[in-house]
């Protein structure tokens, strides 16, 4: 969703801000803006609806060499996408400008109070309320300050903190004050902010991607922290307490992870990065000697793990689908009762307490608002909460009591691909780990390790279907409805395949357990509604074949994803995509590959903006 960048130092701030905003485009946005402070100490604001390219054209008409500025991409919540609602927003009579991510829940009440005190509003946003509130706090403090303290930056910091303490909701924000033109003030509560430490320059951003290539030293702000950022240093303090010692971490991203590397789209690049991403998730975690997976980040002793009676996976979107795969794995391999919950539902439910329940939030970004809220609610109920997460230092990674990092590298395409398969393989390791602490013998553990180890190569093979999938995409691209059907381990694959197609091509697609389609969706079957059957060889194969025949008997075209060497399927399906065989519990990781490619090619052929699908955001930081 919304993105933030900030720069202070010797460079031309506008250049960094525009490039940084471009790198944040993947988060989803509908308008953008930047502000710098010019030589006469005036704010130079540019705002535009639509793409960053348009904003850059506007900026080029009136370039500035200023070395300080902030920028923002907005995904509309309060008020439609428009220039006047775009950030940055001015506070008071131009004393400050501000850009904000998050949602302020009590903005109406604050706005009414400020209106009565004579403040005017030019937008419908909750952000402008924060800007005016800070201006009000600054005015009050200034009127009470001794003459010699009126220009002290401490005054601005105190005014900012006073305003923040009146806000209810979430914010990651950056502020520039006219009277302190060499400083960026930054604050976070529930919406991420990082600071990049340079030599004689410093950077601020809502995630690390804009900083790559500029610095690899990074400070992750935590909730309720406020930072004062100058070219030569930063100071971090708690909103209600004093100064805080901040940790500088090393940023593990390079430029190849944030550029297209010759691919047409990030989504395609990330689909093809999957063998490497899977190897990174597995690296150092398969232990042959003990025939188990090494997952030290869980922060649980073997005895604590043996006492676990129930596991809950909670997630949203694609991560919810990997949670379903995880449920099947946990039951089959670890034999632990496992439930999967939509985070947006779990956060408001009150499931009966059950002792020794372990809750995992599964999330690529670590910032999804509902997943974070569900995690907090479960923590409140006394459950141990862990995370399976890709983004190091993200909110959920910080709040969970432990977990598994995916190490899949930055995922920029809005439609999740490599994070999904990495989540699935992490869940396979989790199931193995728990299984080995309970009933699973050494030989079984070793066999599972070998099967897991074979997965990246199988995915590499599956990617070779790309040309074949492109042909199939051309044949079916004009269909308006698709059914995706699979059973057992490949039921989640059907859901995820359907989600991929609808997300990026805007074609209606439904995923169903193959047998369940008789209870409704079969009514949709006609010559123009293809059914995509996910049916690699396994114990359920014959049953799925019967479901396929039922569709064929009603004249529906069938595309099948099947195992290499399956001659039977060729006779019944209209089109077949062959994938290499792997153990059944690992099939979802391989069978999803052609479905990701199918969605991608259909979307490209239909002229859709694959990496920035309409209305969607990469990480949904509002409820
Ligand atoms: C958004 C994205 C999806 C993603 C979901 C959950 O809806 O568009 O691709 O699966 O959020 O995101 P998370 O970062 O928590 O996995």
XYZ file of C-alpha atoms and ligand atoms in Angstrom:
639
model
C 0.000 0.000 0.000
C 1.257 3.546 0.628
C 5.014 4.142 0.498
C 7.354 6.699 2.068
C 10.836 7.941 1.156
C 13.005 10.669 2.622
C 16.512 11.971 2.011
C 18.922 14.400 3.636
C 22.495 14.919 2.426
C 24.617 16.232 -0.444
C 22.733 14.546 -3.322
C 19.867 16.079 -5.276
C 17.029 14.883 -3.055
C 14.478 14.811 -5.900
C 16.487 12.161 -7.758
C 16.570 9.795 -4.808
C 12.923 10.464 -3.959
C 11.664 9.691 -7.473
C 13.798 6.585 -7.813
C 12.764 5.450 -4.325
C 9.084 5.949 -5.101
C 9.523 3.951 -8.275
C 10.972 1.098 -6.258
C 7.945 1.277 -3.962
C 5.475 1.219 -6.851
C 4.961 -2.508 -6.343
C 3.152 -1.865 -3.062
C 0.175 -0.459 -4.991
C -0.801 3.233 -5.166
C -2.967 5.652 -7.077
C -1.253 9.023 -6.581
C 2.120 10.314 -5.466
C 3.989 13.418 -4.376
C 7.308 14.805 -3.230
C 8.424 17.918 -1.405
C 11.849 19.504 -1.043
C 12.952 22.650 0.766
C 14.348 25.249 -1.622
C 16.972 27.963 -1.044
C 14.418 30.500 0.221
C 13.270 27.945 2.761
C 10.007 27.384 0.930
C 8.386 24.009 0.479
C 8.449 22.955 -3.157
C 5.603 20.462 -3.511
C 4.713 18.337 -6.549
C 1.727 15.977 -6.496
C 0.149 13.930 -9.238
C -2.515 11.278 -9.754
C -1.404 8.084 -11.499
C 2.063 6.741 -12.112
C 5.405 8.027 -10.789
C 6.455 8.665 -14.408
C 3.838 11.421 -14.556
C 5.090 12.886 -11.285
C 8.666 12.805 -12.634
C 7.578 14.788 -15.721
C 6.026 17.386 -13.453
C 9.162 17.579 -11.306
C 11.363 17.955 -14.396
C 9.474 21.095 -15.365
C 10.636 22.704 -12.103
C 13.726 20.827 -10.904
C 15.371 21.643 -7.591
C 18.862 20.896 -6.323
C 17.727 20.787 -2.697
C 19.393 18.157 -0.522
C 16.405 17.428 1.688
C 12.972 16.098 0.895
C 10.278 13.514 1.464
C 8.006 11.618 -0.929
C 4.944 9.398 -0.825
C 2.829 7.001 -2.855
C -0.812 6.971 -1.749
C -3.340 4.130 -1.912
C -6.631 5.902 -1.275
C -8.469 5.245 2.003
C -9.951 8.582 3.166
C -10.974 10.441 0.002
C -10.648 9.499 -3.675
C -7.334 9.509 -5.567
C -6.840 13.175 -6.484
C -4.133 15.815 -6.416
C -5.539 17.499 -3.359
C -5.687 14.203 -1.432
C -2.181 13.183 -2.486
C 0.612 13.590 0.084
C 2.642 15.474 1.283
C 0.174 17.658 3.177
C 0.868 21.071 4.653
C 0.196 21.743 8.330
C -0.981 25.059 9.836
C 0.072 28.033 7.764
C 2.906 26.208 6.081
C 5.061 25.533 9.125
C 5.460 21.884 8.151
C 4.757 19.207 5.536
C 3.980 15.605 6.234
C 3.549 12.248 4.482
C 1.818 9.378 6.250
C 1.074 5.671 5.888
C -1.653 4.080 7.995
C -5.098 5.069 9.182
C -6.072 7.507 11.930
C -9.283 6.290 13.563
C -10.131 9.396 15.601
C -9.438 11.826 12.748
C -13.029 13.110 12.671
C -12.991 14.128 16.307
C -9.555 15.763 15.945
C -10.615 17.522 12.751
C -13.682 19.051 14.424
C -11.533 20.325 17.259
C -9.032 21.862 14.828
C -11.787 23.402 12.680
C -13.110 25.180 15.772
C -9.652 26.592 16.358
C -9.589 28.074 12.879
C -7.572 25.475 10.957
C -8.586 24.923 7.352
C -8.508 21.659 5.440
C -7.864 21.263 1.747
C -8.232 17.490 1.462
C -10.467 14.707 2.721
C -7.555 12.797 4.233
C -6.874 11.780 7.812
C -3.254 12.803 7.158
C -4.004 16.511 6.954
C -5.445 16.252 10.450
C -2.075 15.047 11.749
C -0.287 17.888 9.937
C -2.557 20.516 11.489
C -2.431 18.890 14.899
C 1.382 19.051 14.913
C 1.168 22.710 13.809
C -1.207 23.404 16.718
C 1.074 21.682 19.254
C 4.074 23.597 17.870
C 2.246 26.924 18.089
C 1.251 26.298 21.720
C 4.714 25.222 22.737
C 6.321 28.179 20.965
C 4.060 30.654 22.684
C 5.133 29.285 26.057
C 8.851 28.867 25.265
C 11.513 31.316 26.341
C 12.869 33.453 23.477
C 16.155 31.579 23.292
C 14.386 28.185 23.025
C 12.026 29.078 20.207
C 14.350 27.789 17.515
C 15.477 24.708 19.391
C 14.716 21.538 17.339
C 13.664 19.949 20.620
C 10.568 22.141 20.341
C 9.596 20.482 17.046
C 10.293 17.020 18.439
C 8.194 17.664 21.536
C 5.344 19.096 19.438
C 5.450 16.036 17.179
C 5.390 13.660 20.139
C 2.545 15.548 21.777
C 0.497 15.307 18.575
C 1.303 11.617 18.109
C 0.121 10.810 21.603
C -3.348 12.106 20.646
C -3.683 9.847 17.601
C -5.612 6.591 17.644
C -4.764 4.259 14.791
C -1.597 3.505 12.875
C 1.112 5.639 11.347
C 4.469 5.562 9.711
C 5.196 9.218 8.964
C 7.834 11.733 7.964
C 7.714 15.473 8.645
C 9.717 18.477 7.458
C 9.545 21.727 9.430
C 10.225 25.018 7.712
C 12.221 26.297 10.664
C 14.445 23.210 10.866
C 15.263 22.751 7.180
C 18.081 20.269 7.710
C 16.117 17.620 9.535
C 13.609 14.885 8.743
C 11.447 13.780 11.660
C 10.118 10.238 11.382
C 7.790 8.200 13.579
C 6.171 4.801 13.552
C 3.237 3.025 15.160
C 1.961 -0.044 13.351
C 3.239 0.993 9.913
C 6.857 0.248 9.050
C 9.699 2.735 8.659
C 13.392 2.118 8.181
C 16.332 4.500 8.246
C 19.326 3.980 5.971
C 22.614 5.198 7.411
C 24.981 6.710 4.845
C 28.221 8.682 5.067
C 27.236 12.314 5.448
C 23.715 11.463 4.285
C 20.742 9.536 5.608
C 17.629 7.982 4.133
C 14.148 7.099 5.325
C 11.755 4.654 3.694
C 8.742 2.504 4.426
C 10.685 -0.589 3.414
C 14.285 -1.268 2.540
C 13.986 -1.506 -1.257
C 14.639 2.228 -2.000
C 17.858 2.050 0.018
C 19.471 -0.760 -1.957
C 22.600 0.497 -3.712
C 22.767 3.557 -1.437
C 23.604 1.935 1.893
C 23.585 -1.454 3.538
C 23.337 -0.103 7.071
C 19.808 0.050 8.275
C 17.826 0.849 11.419
C 14.350 -0.674 11.757
C 12.176 1.656 13.808
C 9.865 -0.071 16.293
C 6.412 1.033 17.356
C 6.290 4.272 19.344
C 9.774 5.290 18.240
C 10.540 8.717 16.812
C 13.709 9.496 14.852
C 15.412 12.808 14.196
C 17.375 12.383 10.972
C 20.090 14.825 9.860
C 22.783 14.394 7.209
C 25.379 13.592 9.848
C 23.483 11.459 12.283
C 20.258 10.143 13.682
C 18.717 10.090 17.137
C 15.963 7.694 18.105
C 13.725 8.191 21.107
C 10.555 6.666 22.514
C 7.431 8.758 22.005
C 6.765 8.936 25.751
C 10.210 8.228 27.160
C 13.755 9.341 26.454
C 16.530 8.502 24.002
C 16.939 4.917 22.809
C 20.083 3.113 21.737
C 19.371 2.047 18.155
C 20.719 -1.112 16.519
C 22.245 -0.775 13.073
C 21.618 -3.955 11.032
C 23.144 -5.085 7.763
C 20.799 -4.939 4.783
C 20.910 -8.232 2.869
C 19.625 -7.064 -0.516
C 21.482 -6.205 -3.682
C 20.473 -4.327 -6.810
C 19.654 -7.507 -8.746
C 16.906 -8.228 -6.229
C 15.112 -4.963 -6.959
C 15.598 -4.588 -10.717
C 14.006 -6.494 -13.591
C 17.240 -8.242 -14.641
C 16.076 -8.427 -18.264
C 12.600 -9.815 -17.543
C 9.505 -7.993 -18.790
C 7.843 -8.099 -15.396
C 8.790 -8.686 -11.765
C 6.199 -11.438 -11.583
C 7.910 -13.422 -14.352
C 11.312 -12.792 -12.804
C 10.064 -14.025 -9.438
C 8.421 -17.097 -10.973
C 11.789 -18.009 -12.476
C 13.624 -17.219 -9.232
C 11.744 -19.988 -7.432
C 14.405 -22.724 -7.602
C 16.927 -20.296 -6.062
C 14.410 -18.986 -3.519
C 13.577 -22.538 -2.416
C 17.255 -23.397 -2.062
C 17.685 -20.305 0.109
C 14.752 -21.268 2.318
C 16.237 -24.747 2.746
C 19.856 -23.665 3.157
C 21.429 -25.068 6.333
C 18.122 -26.388 7.607
C 18.154 -30.064 6.575
C 20.141 -32.160 9.008
C 20.954 -35.670 7.724
C 22.538 -36.850 10.959
C 19.431 -36.274 13.005
C 17.078 -36.777 10.033
C 15.235 -33.580 10.850
C 14.926 -29.916 9.958
C 16.866 -27.371 11.987
C 14.549 -24.501 12.904
C 16.310 -22.719 15.726
C 14.236 -19.560 15.272
C 11.176 -21.268 16.738
C 12.673 -20.553 20.171
C 11.000 -23.622 21.699
C 12.647 -26.483 23.551
C 11.999 -30.052 22.317
C 9.860 -30.661 25.400
C 7.756 -27.575 24.774
C 7.240 -28.772 21.197
C 6.223 -32.257 22.298
C 3.550 -30.735 24.523
C 1.881 -28.860 21.618
C -1.644 -30.232 21.129
C -2.934 -27.984 18.391
C -1.523 -25.659 15.725
C -3.319 -22.686 14.200
C -2.094 -21.131 10.963
C -3.495 -17.683 10.311
C -2.935 -15.640 7.157
C -4.507 -13.714 4.257
C -4.554 -14.165 0.482
C -1.905 -16.392 -1.018
C -0.345 -16.981 2.389
C -3.689 -18.435 3.492
C -3.362 -20.958 0.676
C 0.098 -22.021 1.807
C -1.384 -22.351 5.297
C -3.856 -24.891 3.858
C -0.973 -26.832 2.329
C 0.684 -26.656 5.757
C -2.436 -28.046 7.426
C -2.347 -31.141 5.219
C 1.394 -31.543 5.871
C 1.090 -31.163 9.628
C -1.665 -33.748 9.799
C 0.085 -36.213 7.531
C 3.676 -35.879 8.693
C 3.504 -34.475 12.229
C 0.042 -35.767 13.154
C -0.836 -32.614 15.042
C -4.409 -31.286 14.830
C -4.088 -28.144 12.720
C -6.541 -25.411 11.810
C -6.293 -22.655 9.210
C -7.976 -19.342 9.922
C -8.445 -16.210 7.851
C -6.687 -13.579 9.946
C -9.477 -11.070 9.276
C -11.941 -13.497 10.890
C -9.749 -14.819 13.661
C -9.037 -11.340 15.006
C -12.705 -10.880 15.968
C -13.558 -14.432 16.944
C -13.270 -15.909 20.374
C -12.332 -19.548 19.837
C -12.412 -21.678 23.000
C -9.055 -21.751 24.687
C -7.113 -24.941 24.299
C -3.931 -25.442 26.254
C -0.667 -25.830 24.380
C -1.823 -24.244 21.159
C 0.831 -22.827 18.878
C -0.214 -20.017 16.546
C 1.708 -19.241 13.350
C 1.111 -16.061 11.367
C 2.101 -16.805 7.770
C 2.930 -13.682 5.815
C 5.255 -12.658 3.012
C 5.449 -8.988 3.959
C 5.058 -9.242 7.710
C 2.902 -6.109 7.494
C -0.619 -7.341 6.662
C -2.846 -5.502 9.134
C -5.318 -8.346 9.722
C -2.570 -10.920 10.220
C -0.832 -8.649 12.719
C -4.102 -8.076 14.586
C -4.874 -11.820 14.698
C -1.380 -12.491 16.035
C -1.864 -9.889 18.769
C -5.280 -11.284 19.700
C -3.879 -14.796 20.014
C -1.001 -13.489 22.107
C -3.486 -11.764 24.377
C -5.216 -15.119 24.909
C -1.930 -16.526 26.126
C -0.992 -18.597 23.094
C 2.562 -18.739 21.902
C 2.729 -16.851 18.604
C 5.291 -17.458 15.878
C 5.679 -16.236 12.298
C 6.616 -17.650 8.922
C 7.704 -14.495 7.205
C 9.838 -13.224 4.324
C 10.642 -9.644 5.314
C 13.290 -9.376 7.997
C 12.516 -6.774 10.657
C 8.862 -6.409 9.572
C 6.171 -5.695 12.152
C 5.034 -9.304 12.456
C 8.615 -10.573 12.578
C 9.241 -8.137 15.429
C 6.119 -9.021 17.397
C 6.177 -12.803 17.022
C 8.031 -14.768 19.663
C 10.012 -16.635 17.035
C 9.521 -18.292 13.688
C 10.999 -19.121 10.325
C 12.370 -16.561 7.886
C 11.885 -17.575 4.252
C 14.983 -15.862 2.784
C 13.190 -15.884 -0.588
C 14.494 -12.393 -1.448
C 12.305 -9.332 -2.029
C 9.017 -10.083 -3.765
C 7.919 -7.086 -5.810
C 5.173 -8.399 -8.141
C 1.841 -7.858 -6.402
C 0.771 -11.429 -7.156
C 2.769 -13.589 -4.763
C 4.721 -16.452 -6.372
C 8.122 -17.245 -4.887
C 6.992 -16.418 -1.362
C 4.176 -18.977 -1.746
C 6.415 -21.881 -2.736
C 8.979 -20.893 -0.091
C 6.231 -20.838 2.540
C 5.173 -24.338 1.450
C 8.694 -25.715 1.733
C 9.167 -24.028 5.124
C 5.936 -25.685 6.258
C 7.211 -29.062 5.017
C 10.284 -28.570 7.213
C 8.096 -27.573 10.140
C 6.029 -30.763 9.758
C 9.210 -32.839 9.565
C 10.625 -31.128 12.640
C 7.508 -31.802 14.714
C 7.148 -35.323 13.316
C 10.678 -36.237 14.339
C 10.017 -35.125 17.913
C 7.060 -37.498 18.082
C 6.266 -40.630 16.115
C 8.425 -40.318 12.973
C 11.403 -42.739 12.794
C 14.910 -41.996 11.575
C 14.476 -43.713 8.198
C 11.233 -41.853 7.508
C 12.913 -38.586 8.453
C 15.799 -39.280 6.055
C 13.393 -40.156 3.258
C 11.464 -36.916 3.775
C 14.708 -34.924 3.717
C 15.643 -36.453 0.363
C 12.191 -35.710 -1.020
C 12.343 -32.094 0.134
C 15.853 -31.724 -1.269
C 14.632 -32.780 -4.711
C 12.022 -30.013 -4.898
C 14.105 -27.067 -6.259
C 15.275 -29.213 -9.201
C 11.713 -30.349 -9.883
C 10.592 -26.709 -9.890
C 13.388 -25.920 -12.333
C 12.046 -28.678 -14.623
C 8.472 -27.435 -14.227
C 9.571 -23.979 -15.418
C 10.465 -25.545 -18.758
C 6.724 -25.789 -19.447
C 6.750 -22.019 -20.043
C 6.442 -22.172 -23.857
C 3.755 -24.837 -23.745
C 1.823 -22.832 -21.153
C 2.104 -19.705 -23.343
C 0.458 -21.629 -26.219
C -2.374 -22.779 -23.956
C -2.790 -19.211 -22.681
C -3.244 -17.952 -26.261
C -5.949 -20.563 -26.844
C -8.009 -19.708 -23.741
C -7.240 -16.023 -23.171
C -10.712 -14.788 -24.153
C -12.666 -17.039 -21.794
C -14.590 -15.170 -19.121
C -14.755 -17.931 -16.490
C -12.376 -20.640 -15.345
C -12.749 -23.457 -12.838
C -9.682 -24.790 -11.006
C -10.090 -28.231 -9.499
C -7.852 -30.453 -7.404
C -8.058 -32.750 -4.406
C -6.142 -33.456 -1.233
C -2.730 -31.723 -1.343
C -3.705 -30.098 -4.628
C -6.955 -28.575 -3.462
C -5.003 -25.524 -2.159
C -3.186 -25.477 -5.527
C -6.553 -25.109 -7.258
C -7.433 -22.181 -4.968
C -4.078 -20.519 -5.535
C -4.179 -21.078 -9.318
C -7.611 -19.437 -9.483
C -6.471 -16.532 -7.300
C -3.444 -15.893 -9.526
C -5.640 -15.713 -12.630
C -8.233 -13.363 -11.163
C -5.674 -11.087 -9.501
C -3.791 -10.208 -12.653
C -6.081 -10.941 -15.625
C -9.445 -9.904 -14.052
C -11.016 -13.132 -15.321
C -13.491 -14.750 -12.966
C -11.946 -17.962 -11.643
C -13.044 -20.314 -8.883
C -10.994 -22.945 -7.111
C -12.786 -25.962 -5.714
C -12.076 -29.415 -4.349
C -12.628 -31.444 -7.540
C -15.410 -33.637 -6.128
C -17.242 -30.701 -4.574
C -17.864 -29.148 -7.996
C -20.854 -31.478 -8.375
C -22.543 -29.459 -5.638
C -22.787 -26.242 -7.592
C -19.988 -25.136 -9.898
C -20.757 -27.886 -12.429
C -23.753 -25.751 -13.386
C -21.273 -23.248 -14.854
C -19.675 -25.784 -17.197
C -20.112 -25.062 -20.896
C -17.914 -24.914 -24.007
C -16.500 -21.552 -23.024
C -15.658 -22.379 -19.411
C -12.378 -24.279 -19.141
C -11.656 -26.427 -16.097
C -8.054 -26.621 -14.994
C -7.458 -29.973 -13.298
C -4.450 -30.284 -11.003
C -3.875 -34.018 -10.978
C -0.317 -35.284 -10.651
C -0.123 -39.016 -9.837
C -1.139 -39.984 -6.314
C -3.553 -42.087 -4.331
C -6.461 -39.799 -5.271
C -5.676 -39.751 -9.008
C -8.458 -42.134 -10.129
C -11.053 -40.182 -8.189
C -9.971 -36.913 -9.795
C -10.073 -38.612 -13.184
C -13.749 -39.466 -12.572
C -14.423 -35.805 -11.744
C -12.675 -34.832 -14.975
C -14.848 -37.231 -16.971
C -17.927 -35.608 -15.422
C -16.824 -32.235 -16.808
C -15.983 -33.672 -20.240
C -19.398 -35.359 -20.404
C -20.938 -31.893 -20.124
C -18.867 -30.381 -22.928
C -16.422 -28.387 -20.793
C -12.851 -27.974 -22.097
C -10.203 -29.410 -19.774
C -6.631 -28.280 -19.179
C -4.734 -30.763 -17.003
C -1.562 -30.372 -14.976
C -0.329 -33.959 -14.773
C 2.786 -36.004 -14.043
C 5.266 -36.737 -16.802
C 4.633 -40.186 -18.232
C 0.868 -40.081 -17.634
C -0.471 -41.446 -20.916
C -4.066 -41.788 -19.737
C -4.594 -38.070 -19.301
C -3.580 -37.280 -22.885
C -6.605 -39.178 -24.164
C -9.171 -37.245 -22.155
C -7.897 -33.717 -21.556
C -7.914 -31.056 -24.289
C -4.540 -29.732 -23.192
C -1.998 -31.206 -20.818
C 0.960 -29.627 -19.036
C 3.405 -32.229 -17.742
C 5.349 -31.645 -14.537
C 8.014 -33.842 -12.919
C 6.864 -36.262 -10.219
C 7.597 -35.499 -6.557
C 6.299 -36.955 -3.295
C 2.617 -36.156 -2.806
C 2.998 -33.730 0.098
C 5.394 -31.682 -2.035
C 3.277 -31.646 -5.192
C 1.708 -28.225 -4.433
C 5.143 -26.609 -4.779
C 5.626 -28.015 -8.287
C 2.054 -28.074 -9.600
C 1.529 -24.355 -8.935
C 4.348 -23.406 -11.344
C 2.407 -23.882 -14.624
C -0.612 -22.177 -13.055
C 1.460 -19.107 -12.174
C 2.726 -19.083 -15.765
C -0.771 -19.551 -17.174
C -2.094 -16.568 -15.217
C 0.925 -14.512 -16.264
C 0.641 -15.231 -20.001
C -3.124 -14.749 -20.113
C -2.785 -11.402 -18.316
C -0.034 -10.225 -20.690
C -2.066 -11.283 -23.743
C -5.047 -9.353 -22.402
C -2.887 -6.251 -21.990
C -3.110 -6.162 -18.179
C -0.552 -4.442 -15.958
C 0.796 -7.650 -14.424
C 2.949 -6.123 -11.694
C 0.420 -3.501 -10.688
C -3.020 -5.049 -11.016
C -5.934 -2.662 -10.561
C -7.183 -2.054 -7.027
C -4.675 -4.428 -5.417
C -1.804 -3.687 -3.092
C 1.251 -5.747 -2.277
C 0.895 -5.477 1.445
C -2.475 -4.559 2.850
C -1.712 -2.409 5.838
C -5.305 -1.360 6.490
C -8.080 -3.534 7.868
C -2.252 -8.849 -0.494
C -1.404 -9.294 -1.680
C -1.411 -10.827 -1.769
C -0.956 -11.429 -0.451
C -1.795 -10.933 0.721
C -1.204 -11.361 2.061
O -3.580 -9.124 -0.746
O -1.894 -8.739 -2.875
O -0.537 -11.236 -2.804
O -1.033 -12.826 -0.536
O -1.833 -9.508 0.723
O 0.062 -10.777 2.190
P 1.193 -11.247 3.166
O 2.304 -10.267 2.973
O 0.626 -11.207 4.552
O 1.564 -12.633 2.778
